Short mmCIF file of C-alpha atoms in Angstrom, two decimals:
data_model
loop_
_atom_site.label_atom_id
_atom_site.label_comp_id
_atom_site.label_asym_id
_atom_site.label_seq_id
_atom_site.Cartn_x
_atom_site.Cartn_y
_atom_site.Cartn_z
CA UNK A 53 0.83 -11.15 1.30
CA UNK A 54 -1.74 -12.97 3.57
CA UNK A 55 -1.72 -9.96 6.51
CA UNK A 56 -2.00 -7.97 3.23
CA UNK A 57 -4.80 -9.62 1.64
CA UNK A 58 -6.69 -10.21 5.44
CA UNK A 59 -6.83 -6.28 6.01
CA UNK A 60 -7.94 -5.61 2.87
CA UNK A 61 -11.01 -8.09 2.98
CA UNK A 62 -12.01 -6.47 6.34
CA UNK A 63 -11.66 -2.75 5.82
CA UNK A 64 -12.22 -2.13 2.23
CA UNK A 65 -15.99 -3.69 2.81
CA UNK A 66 -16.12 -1.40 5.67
CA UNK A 67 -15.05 1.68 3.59
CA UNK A 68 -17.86 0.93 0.89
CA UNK A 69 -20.38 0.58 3.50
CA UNK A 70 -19.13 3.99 5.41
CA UNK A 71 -19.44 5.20 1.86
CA UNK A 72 -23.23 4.20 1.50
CA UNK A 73 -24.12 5.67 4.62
CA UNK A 74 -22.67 8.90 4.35
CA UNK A 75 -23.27 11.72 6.42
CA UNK A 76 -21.55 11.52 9.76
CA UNK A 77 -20.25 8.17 9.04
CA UNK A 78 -18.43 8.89 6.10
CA UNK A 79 -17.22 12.60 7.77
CA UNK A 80 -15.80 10.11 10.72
CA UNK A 81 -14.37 8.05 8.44
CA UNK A 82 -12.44 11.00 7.10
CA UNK A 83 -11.35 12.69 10.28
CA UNK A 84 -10.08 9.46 11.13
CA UNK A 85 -7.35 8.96 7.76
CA UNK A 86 -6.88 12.83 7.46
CA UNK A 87 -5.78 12.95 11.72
CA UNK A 88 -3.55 9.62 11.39
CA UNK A 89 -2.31 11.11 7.92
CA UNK A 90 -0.91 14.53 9.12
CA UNK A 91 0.31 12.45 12.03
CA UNK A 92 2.38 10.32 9.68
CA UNK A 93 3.85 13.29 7.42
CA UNK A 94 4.91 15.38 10.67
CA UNK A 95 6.65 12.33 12.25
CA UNK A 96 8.27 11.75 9.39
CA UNK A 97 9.07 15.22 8.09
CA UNK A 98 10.09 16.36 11.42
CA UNK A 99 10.65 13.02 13.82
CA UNK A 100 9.30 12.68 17.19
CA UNK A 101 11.12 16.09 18.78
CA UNK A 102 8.19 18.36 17.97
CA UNK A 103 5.08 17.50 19.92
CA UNK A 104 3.65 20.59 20.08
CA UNK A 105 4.05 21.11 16.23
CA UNK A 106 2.04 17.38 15.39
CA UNK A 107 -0.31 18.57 17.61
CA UNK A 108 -1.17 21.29 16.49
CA UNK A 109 -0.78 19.99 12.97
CA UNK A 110 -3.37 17.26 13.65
CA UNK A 111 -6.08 20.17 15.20
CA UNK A 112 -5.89 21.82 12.54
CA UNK A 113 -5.90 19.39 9.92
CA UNK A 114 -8.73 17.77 11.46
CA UNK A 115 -10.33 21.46 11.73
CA UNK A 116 -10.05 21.95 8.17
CA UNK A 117 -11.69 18.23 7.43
CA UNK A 118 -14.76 19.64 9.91
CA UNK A 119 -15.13 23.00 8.55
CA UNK A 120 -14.92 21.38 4.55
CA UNK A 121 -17.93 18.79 5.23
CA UNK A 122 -19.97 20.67 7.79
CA UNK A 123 -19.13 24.44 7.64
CA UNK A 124 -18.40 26.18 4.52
CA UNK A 125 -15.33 27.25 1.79
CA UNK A 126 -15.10 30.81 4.29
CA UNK A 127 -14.35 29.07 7.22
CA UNK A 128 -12.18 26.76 6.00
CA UNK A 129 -10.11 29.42 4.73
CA UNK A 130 -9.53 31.14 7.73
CA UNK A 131 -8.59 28.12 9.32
CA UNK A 132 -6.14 27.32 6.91
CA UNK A 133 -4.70 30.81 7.00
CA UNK A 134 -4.90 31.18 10.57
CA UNK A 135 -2.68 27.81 11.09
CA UNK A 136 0.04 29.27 8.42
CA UNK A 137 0.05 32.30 10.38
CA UNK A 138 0.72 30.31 13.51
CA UNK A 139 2.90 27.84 12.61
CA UNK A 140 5.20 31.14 10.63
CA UNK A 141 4.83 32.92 13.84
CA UNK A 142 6.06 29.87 15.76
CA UNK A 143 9.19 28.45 13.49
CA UNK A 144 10.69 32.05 12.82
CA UNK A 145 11.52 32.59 16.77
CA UNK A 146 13.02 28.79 17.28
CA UNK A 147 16.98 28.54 17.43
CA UNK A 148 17.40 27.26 14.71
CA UNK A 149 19.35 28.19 10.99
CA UNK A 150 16.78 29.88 8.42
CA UNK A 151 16.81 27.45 6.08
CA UNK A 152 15.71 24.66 8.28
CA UNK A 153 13.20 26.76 9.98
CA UNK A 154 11.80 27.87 6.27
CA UNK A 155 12.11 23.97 4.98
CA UNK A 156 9.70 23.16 8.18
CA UNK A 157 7.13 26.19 7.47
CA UNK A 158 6.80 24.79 3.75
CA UNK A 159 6.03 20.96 4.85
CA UNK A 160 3.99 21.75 7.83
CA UNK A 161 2.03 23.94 5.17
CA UNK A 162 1.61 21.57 2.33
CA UNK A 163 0.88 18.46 4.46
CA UNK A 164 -1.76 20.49 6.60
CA UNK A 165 -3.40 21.65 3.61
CA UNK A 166 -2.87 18.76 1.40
CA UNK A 167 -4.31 16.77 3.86
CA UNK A 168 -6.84 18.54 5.22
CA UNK A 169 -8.01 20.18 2.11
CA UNK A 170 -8.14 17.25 -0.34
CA UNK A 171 -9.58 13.76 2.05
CA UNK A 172 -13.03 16.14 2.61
CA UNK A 173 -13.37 15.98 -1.36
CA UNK A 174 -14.39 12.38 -0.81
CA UNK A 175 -17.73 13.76 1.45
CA UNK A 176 -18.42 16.34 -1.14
CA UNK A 177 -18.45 13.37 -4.07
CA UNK A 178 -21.40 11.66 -1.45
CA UNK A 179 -23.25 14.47 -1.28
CA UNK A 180 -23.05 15.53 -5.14
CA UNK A 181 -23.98 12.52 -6.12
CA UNK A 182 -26.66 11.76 -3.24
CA UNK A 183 -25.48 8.11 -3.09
CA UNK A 184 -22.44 5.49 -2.76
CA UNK A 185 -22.06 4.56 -6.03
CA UNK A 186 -19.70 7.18 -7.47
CA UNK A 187 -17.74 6.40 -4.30
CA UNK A 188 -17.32 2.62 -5.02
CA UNK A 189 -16.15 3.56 -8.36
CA UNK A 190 -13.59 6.05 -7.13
CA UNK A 191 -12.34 3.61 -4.47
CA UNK A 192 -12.57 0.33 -6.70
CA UNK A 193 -10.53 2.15 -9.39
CA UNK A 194 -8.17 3.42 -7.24
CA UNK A 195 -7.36 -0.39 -5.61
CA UNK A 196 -7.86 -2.63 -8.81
CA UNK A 197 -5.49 0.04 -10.94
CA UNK A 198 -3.19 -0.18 -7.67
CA UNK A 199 -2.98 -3.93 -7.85
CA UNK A 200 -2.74 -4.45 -12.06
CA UNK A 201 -0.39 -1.44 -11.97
CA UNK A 202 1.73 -4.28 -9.28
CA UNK A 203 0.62 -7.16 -11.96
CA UNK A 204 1.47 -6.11 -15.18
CA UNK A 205 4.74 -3.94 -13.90
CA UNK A 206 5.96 -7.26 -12.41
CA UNK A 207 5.20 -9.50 -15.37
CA UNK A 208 6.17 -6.99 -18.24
CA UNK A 209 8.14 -4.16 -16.89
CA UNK A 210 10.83 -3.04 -18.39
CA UNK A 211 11.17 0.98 -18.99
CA UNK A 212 11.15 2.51 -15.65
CA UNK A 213 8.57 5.36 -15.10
CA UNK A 214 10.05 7.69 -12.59
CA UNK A 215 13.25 6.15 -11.66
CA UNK A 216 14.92 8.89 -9.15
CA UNK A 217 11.52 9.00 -7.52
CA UNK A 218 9.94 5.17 -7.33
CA UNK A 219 12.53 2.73 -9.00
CA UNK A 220 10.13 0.01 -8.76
CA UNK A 221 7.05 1.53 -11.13
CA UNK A 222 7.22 1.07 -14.80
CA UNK A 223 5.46 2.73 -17.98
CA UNK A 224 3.93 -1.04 -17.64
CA UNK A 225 2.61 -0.87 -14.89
CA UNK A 226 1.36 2.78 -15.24
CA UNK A 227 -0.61 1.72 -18.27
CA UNK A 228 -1.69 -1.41 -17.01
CA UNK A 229 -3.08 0.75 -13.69
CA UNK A 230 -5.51 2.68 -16.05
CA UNK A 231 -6.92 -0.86 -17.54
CA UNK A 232 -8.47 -0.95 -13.97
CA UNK A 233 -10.35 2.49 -14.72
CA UNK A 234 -12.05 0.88 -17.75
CA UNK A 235 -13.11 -2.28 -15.66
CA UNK A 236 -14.47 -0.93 -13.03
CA UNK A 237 -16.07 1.62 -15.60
CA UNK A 238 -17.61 -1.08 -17.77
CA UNK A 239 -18.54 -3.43 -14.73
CA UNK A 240 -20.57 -0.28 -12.52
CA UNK A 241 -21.94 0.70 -15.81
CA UNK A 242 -23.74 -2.62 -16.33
CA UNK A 243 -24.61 -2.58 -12.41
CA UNK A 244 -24.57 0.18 -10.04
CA UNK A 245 -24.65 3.21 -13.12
CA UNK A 246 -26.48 2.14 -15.95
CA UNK A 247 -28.13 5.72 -16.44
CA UNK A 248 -24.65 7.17 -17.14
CA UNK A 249 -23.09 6.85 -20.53
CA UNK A 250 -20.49 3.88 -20.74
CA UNK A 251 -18.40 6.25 -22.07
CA UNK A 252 -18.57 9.17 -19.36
CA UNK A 253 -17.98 6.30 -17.21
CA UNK A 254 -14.92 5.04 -19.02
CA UNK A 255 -13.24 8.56 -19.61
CA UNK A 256 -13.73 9.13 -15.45
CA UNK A 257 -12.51 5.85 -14.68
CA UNK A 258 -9.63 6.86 -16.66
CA UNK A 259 -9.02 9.91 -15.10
CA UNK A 260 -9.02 8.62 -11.99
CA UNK A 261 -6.79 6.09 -12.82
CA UNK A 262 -4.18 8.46 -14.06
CA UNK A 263 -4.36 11.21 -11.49
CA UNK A 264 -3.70 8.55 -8.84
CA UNK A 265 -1.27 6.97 -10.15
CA UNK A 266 0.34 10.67 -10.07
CA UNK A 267 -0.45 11.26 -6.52
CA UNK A 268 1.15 7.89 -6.19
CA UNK A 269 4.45 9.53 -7.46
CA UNK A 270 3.72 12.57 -5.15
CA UNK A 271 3.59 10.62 -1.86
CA UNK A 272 6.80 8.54 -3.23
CA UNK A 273 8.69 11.73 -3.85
CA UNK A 274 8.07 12.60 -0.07
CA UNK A 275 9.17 9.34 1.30
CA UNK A 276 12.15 9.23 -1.06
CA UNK A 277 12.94 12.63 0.16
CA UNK A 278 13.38 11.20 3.93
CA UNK A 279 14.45 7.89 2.44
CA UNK A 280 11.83 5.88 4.24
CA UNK A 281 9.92 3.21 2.62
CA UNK A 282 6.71 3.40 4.26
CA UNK A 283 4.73 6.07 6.16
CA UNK A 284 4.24 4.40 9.00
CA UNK A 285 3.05 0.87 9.94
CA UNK A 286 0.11 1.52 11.11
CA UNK A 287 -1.86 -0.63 8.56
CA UNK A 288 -0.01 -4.40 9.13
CA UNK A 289 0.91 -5.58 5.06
CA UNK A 290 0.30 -2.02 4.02
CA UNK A 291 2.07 0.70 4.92
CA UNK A 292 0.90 3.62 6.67
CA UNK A 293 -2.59 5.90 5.79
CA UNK A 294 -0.85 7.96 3.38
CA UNK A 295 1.01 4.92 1.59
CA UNK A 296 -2.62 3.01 1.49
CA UNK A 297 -4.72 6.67 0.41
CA UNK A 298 -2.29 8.79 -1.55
CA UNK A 299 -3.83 8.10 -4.40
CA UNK A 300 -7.34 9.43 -2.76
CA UNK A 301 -6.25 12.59 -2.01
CA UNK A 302 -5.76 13.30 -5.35
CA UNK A 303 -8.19 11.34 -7.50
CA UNK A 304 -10.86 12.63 -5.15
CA UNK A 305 -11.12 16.03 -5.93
CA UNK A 306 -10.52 15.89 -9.82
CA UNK A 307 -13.19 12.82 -10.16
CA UNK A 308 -15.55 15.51 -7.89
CA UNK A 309 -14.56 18.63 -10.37
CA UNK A 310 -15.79 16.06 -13.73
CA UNK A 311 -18.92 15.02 -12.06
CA UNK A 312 -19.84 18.46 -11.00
CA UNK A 313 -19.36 20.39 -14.26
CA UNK A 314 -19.61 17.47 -16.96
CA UNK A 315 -21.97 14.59 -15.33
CA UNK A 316 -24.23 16.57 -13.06
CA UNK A 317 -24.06 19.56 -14.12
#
């Protein structure tokens, strides 16, 4: 719990202030979790026997990441295409039976994409919003609903949630996770957002909350899947990217889709 508590003190401080600065900072910050995180899923997925496949997983993850915060939808498209084309191209002439060579095309395709699609979703929020606020809230509600989802599962968890995919979440826990959408809501409103209605604020901290706790689920499905406990161990007391951001990748883009049709529209 110390090594735990240590990392976060250094690097969430550091992710706010990437946050603030934006621009090439923040698209950094993102080609560095989106190239770790594809290298996690294809280790994982597919072990250490396919270098060729990780790397060219991680190029065109990364590619995708590039294209998303400094190209355009177009060429990100292609991209994305272009690599299922490949990577179809490249599985259907190994030696291996169909059904493990179709199992591979499907993760290689959804990790790619859910990677490399969904992380750049986090630059787009920055650049809606022209500041780092929005991105404070999005990352403070995703790591205080994390740790009260922890809290109150512990203390008062009894029903389990998703048992056959993460025995150890509760409908506790779950609802005690979206408390932390309505106090970092209520605190930003009074702080960093007081010319957004405390109730806007509220209903996105609880959307957040909920559609991370999902992607929670999502990334647990995966590692139950491979029956592996953590991603990697890259981040000491934590887990791997994925295990410390799966949440992001999918509170990102829905907290980006409510801000730019409802708040700034």
């Amino acid at each position: 719990m110390l090594v735990r508590t240590i990392i976060a003190v250094i690097f969430g401080p550091l992710i706010i202030y990437l946050s603030y600065l934006g621009g090439l900072w923040l698209v950094g910050m993102i080609f560095i979790l989106a190239g770790i995180g594809i290298s996690e899923f294809v280790i994982q997925s597919l072990g250490k026997r396919s270098p060729f496949l990780l790397s060219l997983s991680v190029l065109f993850t990364v590619g995708l990441v590039l294209s998303s915060t400094l190209l355009n939808f177009t060429i990100t498209l292609m991209i994305y295409i272009t690599f299922l084309l490949l990577i179809g191209m490249l599985l259907s002439i190994r030696n291996q039976p169909p059904a493990d060579l179709f199992r591979q095309i499907l993760l290689l395709s959804w990790g790619t994409g859910y990677i490399g699609l969904l992380y750049p979703f986090v630059y787009h929020i920055r650049e809606l919003t022209a500041t780092g606020d929005w991105l404070l809230f999005l990352f403070g509600t995703i790591w205080l609903s994390d740790s009260l989802a922890m809290w109150v599962g512990t203390a008062f968890g009894r029903r389990k949630l998703a048992p056959t995919v993460s025995p150890n979440k509760t409908v506790a826990g779950f609802v005690g996770g979206m408390s932390g959408g309505i106090i970092i809501a209520v605190i930003l409103h009074f702080w960093r957002l007081s010319d957004f209605h405390i109730y806007s604020l509220v209903f996105a901290g609880l959307l957040v909350s909920f559609v991370g706790q999902l992607g929670d689920l999502v990334e647990s499905c995966w590692k139950r899947s491979l029956d592996i406990k953590d991603s990697s161990t890259i981040i000491p007391g934590h887990g791997g990217v994925l295990d410390r951001f799966d949440s992001l990748l999918f509170a990102a883009p829905v907290l980006h889709l409510y801000l730019k049709y409802f708040i700034f529209k």
